[in-house]
Amino acid sequence: MVGARDMVFPYVNMVSYWVYLFAVLLLMASFFVPGGPTGAGWTLYPPQAILPGTPGANWGIILMLVSLAFFIIGFTMGGLNYVVTVLQGRTRGMTMMRLPLTVWGIFMATILALLAFPALFVSAIMMTLDQALGTSFFMPSLVSKGEHLGYNGGSPILFQHLFWFFGHPEVYIVALPAFGIVSDLISVNARKNIFGYRMMVWAILAIGGLSFMVWAHHMYVSGMNPYFGFFFATTTLIIAVPTALKVYNWVLTLWRGDIHLTVPMLFAIGFVFTFINGGLTGLFLGNVPVDIPLSGTMFVVAHFHMVMAVSPILVVFGAIYHWYPKVTGRMLNDTMGKFHFWVTFLGTYAIYYPMHYLGFLGVPRRYYAMGSTVFIPDSAQTLNEAITIAALIVGAVQVVFLYNLIWSYFNGKPSGGNPWRATTLEWQTPDTPPKHGNFGATLPVV
């Protein structure tokens, strides 16, 4: 997409993959050690994560934390490669303000990751030392009847700050590439230049900068000073402005466009709807007085998954349908694609919309047996059952997508070099699929 024959450091690119694979294998190994994998949840909050009594509090959590450390090492190699390739590997005429928004999104997300992952890296190392060597970075002092039981008074809240200093930029590490891909998919299928390209770029940069100033909105119930709550609530509302700007630009790109409702376009428009709906509930949770009663309820699960689990996955599907012809030289089956879209799109709403209502009822998250552990009304139990059925249906439909990928590889109709009439450089390669070196002897000039 930038007109290069390869990444600037292809060897480092490959090493980063193998380190990443090693991290995945380490994580999988935690399922086969005594005590099993960590039972600390995905946030890994100490002291619970490493105290006896928590499943996997010995080998499970250590393998999880070491896996995280290796993952970040692998990412850093790959991430630097992305940044240097965008800055140094562009072809003649491809200025920064001519880059496809997909590249801008990946570029900014990579910079965020290079700045945010070190916080997770050091917290993983520190908690490993707490568990293995008995240090007290995150473990508070334990005293019973005047008897000191170990640990010297670390701060569990410090881990939360380090985790969320990584954790909130991570939201945009996932979202920014999705924003870029959606911009390009809508532009191609509406047969228009993206509306307000420069403002879209500046919005990506603004979101990236502001994403480091909102992390503690995940910690309103941790007992922080109310003035901090005021600051983080304010920055949370401010970051909604460049995000909303992008939504307006997508809608205005569609306005009076020659819209082609291809499968990639359906997924792109589905993303816009879902991201708006998921983002609006974020405005609720960004305010301290609203967040405190809703914290720890299914409302948070609904918001988080609409924004982070459904929206980017819709974009991933749209991107696969869009670039599959270039990768394989064949088109995916359109009928299967549209069936996959509609069941996935409507099904995810059937899963997550009712969860907002469950949150208002006070149904907590992370409870495995509602009826026996906490009182909930019968209507909530019925909704839970309906959500489960919808989730099973949506999961089953993904088999159609996988079947489409395999069937079309052998039987799909030939795509030609550029079936969508897209204008970005990757569609201008002389061969489909592209051979090693992409453009052959002569690089394109923009």
CSV table of N, CA, C and O in Angstrom, one decimal, residues 171-223:
chain,number,residue,atom,x,y,z
A,171,VAL,N,-7.2,-0.2,23.4
A,171,VAL,CA,-8.5,-0.1,22.7
A,171,VAL,C,-8.3,0.6,21.4
A,171,VAL,O,-8.8,0.1,20.4
A,172,TYR,N,-7.4,1.6,21.3
A,172,TYR,CA,-7.2,2.3,20.1
A,172,TYR,C,-6.2,1.6,19.2
A,172,TYR,O,-6.2,1.8,18.0
A,173,ILE,N,-5.3,0.8,19.8
A,173,ILE,CA,-4.4,0.0,19.0
A,173,ILE,C,-5.3,-1.0,18.2
A,173,ILE,O,-4.9,-1.3,17.0
A,174,VAL,N,-6.4,-1.5,18.7
A,174,VAL,CA,-7.3,-2.3,18.0
A,174,VAL,C,-8.2,-1.5,17.0
A,174,VAL,O,-8.4,-1.8,15.9
A,175,ALA,N,-8.6,-0.3,17.5
A,175,ALA,CA,-9.7,0.5,16.8
A,175,ALA,C,-9.1,1.3,15.6
A,175,ALA,O,-9.7,1.4,14.5
A,176,LEU,N,-7.9,1.8,15.8
A,176,LEU,CA,-7.4,2.7,14.7
A,176,LEU,C,-7.2,2.0,13.4
A,176,LEU,O,-7.5,2.5,12.3
A,177,PRO,N,-6.5,0.8,13.3
A,177,PRO,CA,-6.5,0.1,12.0
A,177,PRO,C,-7.9,-0.2,11.5
A,177,PRO,O,-8.1,-0.1,10.3
A,178,ALA,N,-8.8,-0.5,12.4
A,178,ALA,CA,-10.2,-0.7,11.9
A,178,ALA,C,-10.8,0.6,11.3
A,178,ALA,O,-11.4,0.6,10.3
A,179,PHE,N,-10.5,1.7,11.9
A,179,PHE,CA,-11.0,3.0,11.4
A,179,PHE,C,-10.4,3.2,10.0
A,179,PHE,O,-11.1,3.7,9.1
A,180,GLY,N,-9.1,2.9,9.8
A,180,GLY,CA,-8.5,3.2,8.5
A,180,GLY,C,-9.1,2.2,7.5
A,180,GLY,O,-9.4,2.7,6.3
A,181,ILE,N,-9.2,1.0,7.8
A,181,ILE,CA,-9.8,0.0,6.8
A,181,ILE,C,-11.2,0.4,6.4
A,181,ILE,O,-11.5,0.4,5.2
A,182,VAL,N,-12.0,0.7,7.4
A,182,VAL,CA,-13.4,1.1,7.1
A,182,VAL,C,-13.4,2.4,6.2
A,182,VAL,O,-14.2,2.5,5.2
A,183,SER,N,-12.5,3.3,6.4
A,183,SER,CA,-12.4,4.5,5.6
A,183,SER,C,-12.2,4.1,4.1
A,183,SER,O,-12.8,4.6,3.2
A,184,ASP,N,-11.2,3.2,3.9
A,184,ASP,CA,-10.9,2.8,2.6
A,184,ASP,C,-12.0,2.0,1.9
A,184,ASP,O,-12.3,2.1,0.7
A,185,LEU,N,-12.7,1.1,2.7
A,185,LEU,CA,-13.8,0.3,2.2
A,185,LEU,C,-14.9,1.1,1.8
A,185,LEU,O,-15.5,1.0,0.7
A,186,ILE,N,-15.3,2.1,2.6
A,186,ILE,CA,-16.4,3.0,2.3
A,186,ILE,C,-16.1,3.9,1.1
A,186,ILE,O,-16.9,4.1,0.2
A,187,SER,N,-14.8,4.4,1.0
A,187,SER,CA,-14.4,5.2,-0.1
A,187,SER,C,-14.5,4.4,-1.4
A,187,SER,O,-15.0,4.9,-2.4
A,188,VAL,N,-14.0,3.2,-1.4
A,188,VAL,CA,-14.0,2.4,-2.7
A,188,VAL,C,-15.4,2.1,-3.1
A,188,VAL,O,-15.8,2.2,-4.3
A,189,ASN,N,-16.3,1.7,-2.2
A,189,ASN,CA,-17.6,1.2,-2.5
A,189,ASN,C,-18.6,2.3,-2.6
A,189,ASN,O,-19.8,2.0,-3.1
A,190,ALA,N,-18.3,3.5,-2.2
A,190,ALA,CA,-19.1,4.7,-2.5
A,190,ALA,C,-18.6,5.4,-3.7
A,190,ALA,O,-19.2,6.4,-4.1
A,191,ARG,N,-17.5,5.0,-4.3
A,191,ARG,CA,-16.9,5.6,-5.5
A,191,ARG,C,-16.6,7.1,-5.3
A,191,ARG,O,-16.9,7.9,-6.1
A,192,LYS,N,-16.1,7.4,-4.1
A,192,LYS,CA,-15.8,8.8,-3.8
A,192,LYS,C,-14.5,8.8,-3.0
A,192,LYS,O,-14.2,7.8,-2.2
A,193,ASN,N,-13.8,9.9,-3.1
A,193,ASN,CA,-12.7,10.1,-2.1
A,193,ASN,C,-13.3,10.2,-0.7
A,193,ASN,O,-14.4,10.7,-0.6
A,194,ILE,N,-12.5,9.8,0.3
A,194,ILE,CA,-13.0,9.9,1.6
A,194,ILE,C,-13.2,11.4,1.9
A,194,ILE,O,-12.4,12.3,1.6
A,195,PHE,N,-14.4,11.7,2.6
A,195,PHE,CA,-14.7,13.1,2.9
A,195,PHE,C,-13.7,13.6,4.0
A,195,PHE,O,-13.5,13.0,5.0
A,196,GLY,N,-13.0,14.7,3.7
A,196,GLY,CA,-12.2,15.4,4.7
A,196,GLY,C,-11.0,14.5,5.1
A,196,GLY,O,-10.7,14.3,6.3
A,197,TYR,N,-10.2,14.1,4.1
A,197,TYR,CA,-9.1,13.2,4.3
A,197,TYR,C,-8.1,13.8,5.4
A,197,TYR,O,-7.7,13.1,6.3
A,198,ARG,N,-7.8,15.1,5.2
A,198,ARG,CA,-6.8,15.7,6.2
A,198,ARG,C,-7.3,15.6,7.6
A,198,ARG,O,-6.6,15.4,8.6
A,199,MET,N,-8.6,16.0,7.8
A,199,MET,CA,-9.2,15.9,9.1
A,199,MET,C,-9.2,14.5,9.7
A,199,MET,O,-9.1,14.3,10.9
A,200,MET,N,-9.4,13.5,8.8
A,200,MET,CA,-9.4,12.1,9.2
A,200,MET,C,-8.0,11.8,9.8
A,200,MET,O,-7.9,11.1,10.8
A,201,VAL,N,-7.0,12.3,9.1
A,201,VAL,CA,-5.6,12.0,9.6
A,201,VAL,C,-5.4,12.7,10.9
A,201,VAL,O,-4.9,12.1,11.9
A,202,TRP,N,-5.8,14.0,11.0
A,202,TRP,CA,-5.6,14.7,12.3
A,202,TRP,C,-6.4,14.1,13.4
A,202,TRP,O,-6.0,14.0,14.6
A,203,ALA,N,-7.6,13.5,13.1
A,203,ALA,CA,-8.4,12.8,14.1
A,203,ALA,C,-7.7,11.6,14.6
A,203,ALA,O,-7.7,11.3,15.8
A,204,ILE,N,-7.0,10.8,13.7
A,204,ILE,CA,-6.3,9.6,14.1
A,204,ILE,C,-5.1,10.1,15.0
A,204,ILE,O,-4.9,9.4,16.1
A,205,LEU,N,-4.4,11.2,14.7
A,205,LEU,CA,-3.4,11.6,15.6
A,205,LEU,C,-3.9,12.1,16.9
A,205,LEU,O,-3.3,11.9,18.0
A,206,ALA,N,-5.0,12.8,16.9
A,206,ALA,CA,-5.6,13.3,18.1
A,206,ALA,C,-6.0,12.2,19.0
A,206,ALA,O,-5.8,12.2,20.3
A,207,ILE,N,-6.7,11.2,18.4
A,207,ILE,CA,-7.1,10.0,19.2
A,207,ILE,C,-5.9,9.3,19.8
A,207,ILE,O,-5.9,8.9,21.0
A,208,GLY,N,-4.8,9.2,19.1
A,208,GLY,CA,-3.6,8.6,19.6
A,208,GLY,C,-3.1,9.3,20.8
A,208,GLY,O,-2.7,8.7,21.8
A,209,GLY,N,-3.0,10.7,20.7
A,209,GLY,CA,-2.4,11.4,21.8
A,209,GLY,C,-3.3,11.4,23.0
A,209,GLY,O,-2.8,11.2,24.1
A,210,LEU,N,-4.6,11.6,22.8
A,210,LEU,CA,-5.5,11.6,23.9
A,210,LEU,C,-5.7,10.2,24.6
A,210,LEU,O,-6.0,10.2,25.8
A,211,SER,N,-5.4,9.2,23.9
A,211,SER,CA,-5.6,7.8,24.5
A,211,SER,C,-4.8,7.6,25.7
A,211,SER,O,-5.1,6.7,26.5
A,212,PHE,N,-3.7,8.3,25.8
A,212,PHE,CA,-2.8,8.2,27.0
A,212,PHE,C,-3.2,9.0,28.2
A,212,PHE,O,-2.6,8.9,29.2
A,213,MET,N,-4.4,9.7,28.1
A,213,MET,CA,-4.8,10.6,29.1
A,213,MET,C,-6.1,10.2,29.7
A,213,MET,O,-6.7,11.0,30.4
A,214,VAL,N,-6.6,9.0,29.5
A,214,VAL,CA,-7.9,8.6,29.9
A,214,VAL,C,-7.9,7.3,30.7
A,214,VAL,O,-9.0,6.8,31.1
A,215,TRP,N,-6.7,6.7,31.0
A,215,TRP,CA,-6.7,5.3,31.4
A,215,TRP,C,-7.4,5.1,32.7
A,215,TRP,O,-8.1,4.0,32.9
A,216,ALA,N,-7.5,6.1,33.7
A,216,ALA,CA,-8.0,5.8,35.0
A,216,ALA,C,-9.6,5.8,35.0
A,216,ALA,O,-10.2,5.7,36.0
A,217,HIS,N,-10.2,6.1,33.8
A,217,HIS,CA,-11.7,5.9,33.8
A,217,HIS,C,-12.1,4.5,34.0
A,217,HIS,O,-13.2,4.2,34.2
A,218,HIS,N,-11.1,3.6,33.9
A,218,HIS,CA,-11.4,2.2,34.3
A,218,HIS,C,-11.3,1.9,35.8
A,218,HIS,O,-11.5,0.8,36.2
A,219,MET,N,-10.9,3.0,36.5
A,219,MET,CA,-10.6,2.8,37.9
A,219,MET,C,-11.4,3.7,38.9
A,219,MET,O,-11.0,4.0,40.0
A,220,TYR,N,-12.6,4.1,38.4
A,220,TYR,CA,-13.4,5.0,39.3
A,220,TYR,C,-13.7,4.4,40.6
A,220,TYR,O,-13.9,5.1,41.6
A,221,VAL,N,-13.9,3.0,40.7
A,221,VAL,CA,-14.2,2.4,41.9
A,221,VAL,C,-13.0,2.0,42.8
A,221,VAL,O,-13.2,1.3,43.7
A,222,SER,N,-11.8,2.4,42.4
A,222,SER,CA,-10.6,2.0,43.1
A,222,SER,C,-10.3,3.0,44.3
A,222,SER,O,-9.4,2.7,45.0
A,223,GLY,N,-11.2,4.0,44.5
A,223,GLY,CA,-11.0,4.9,45.6
A,223,GLY,C,-10.1,6.1,45.3
A,223,GLY,O,-9.5,6.6,46.2
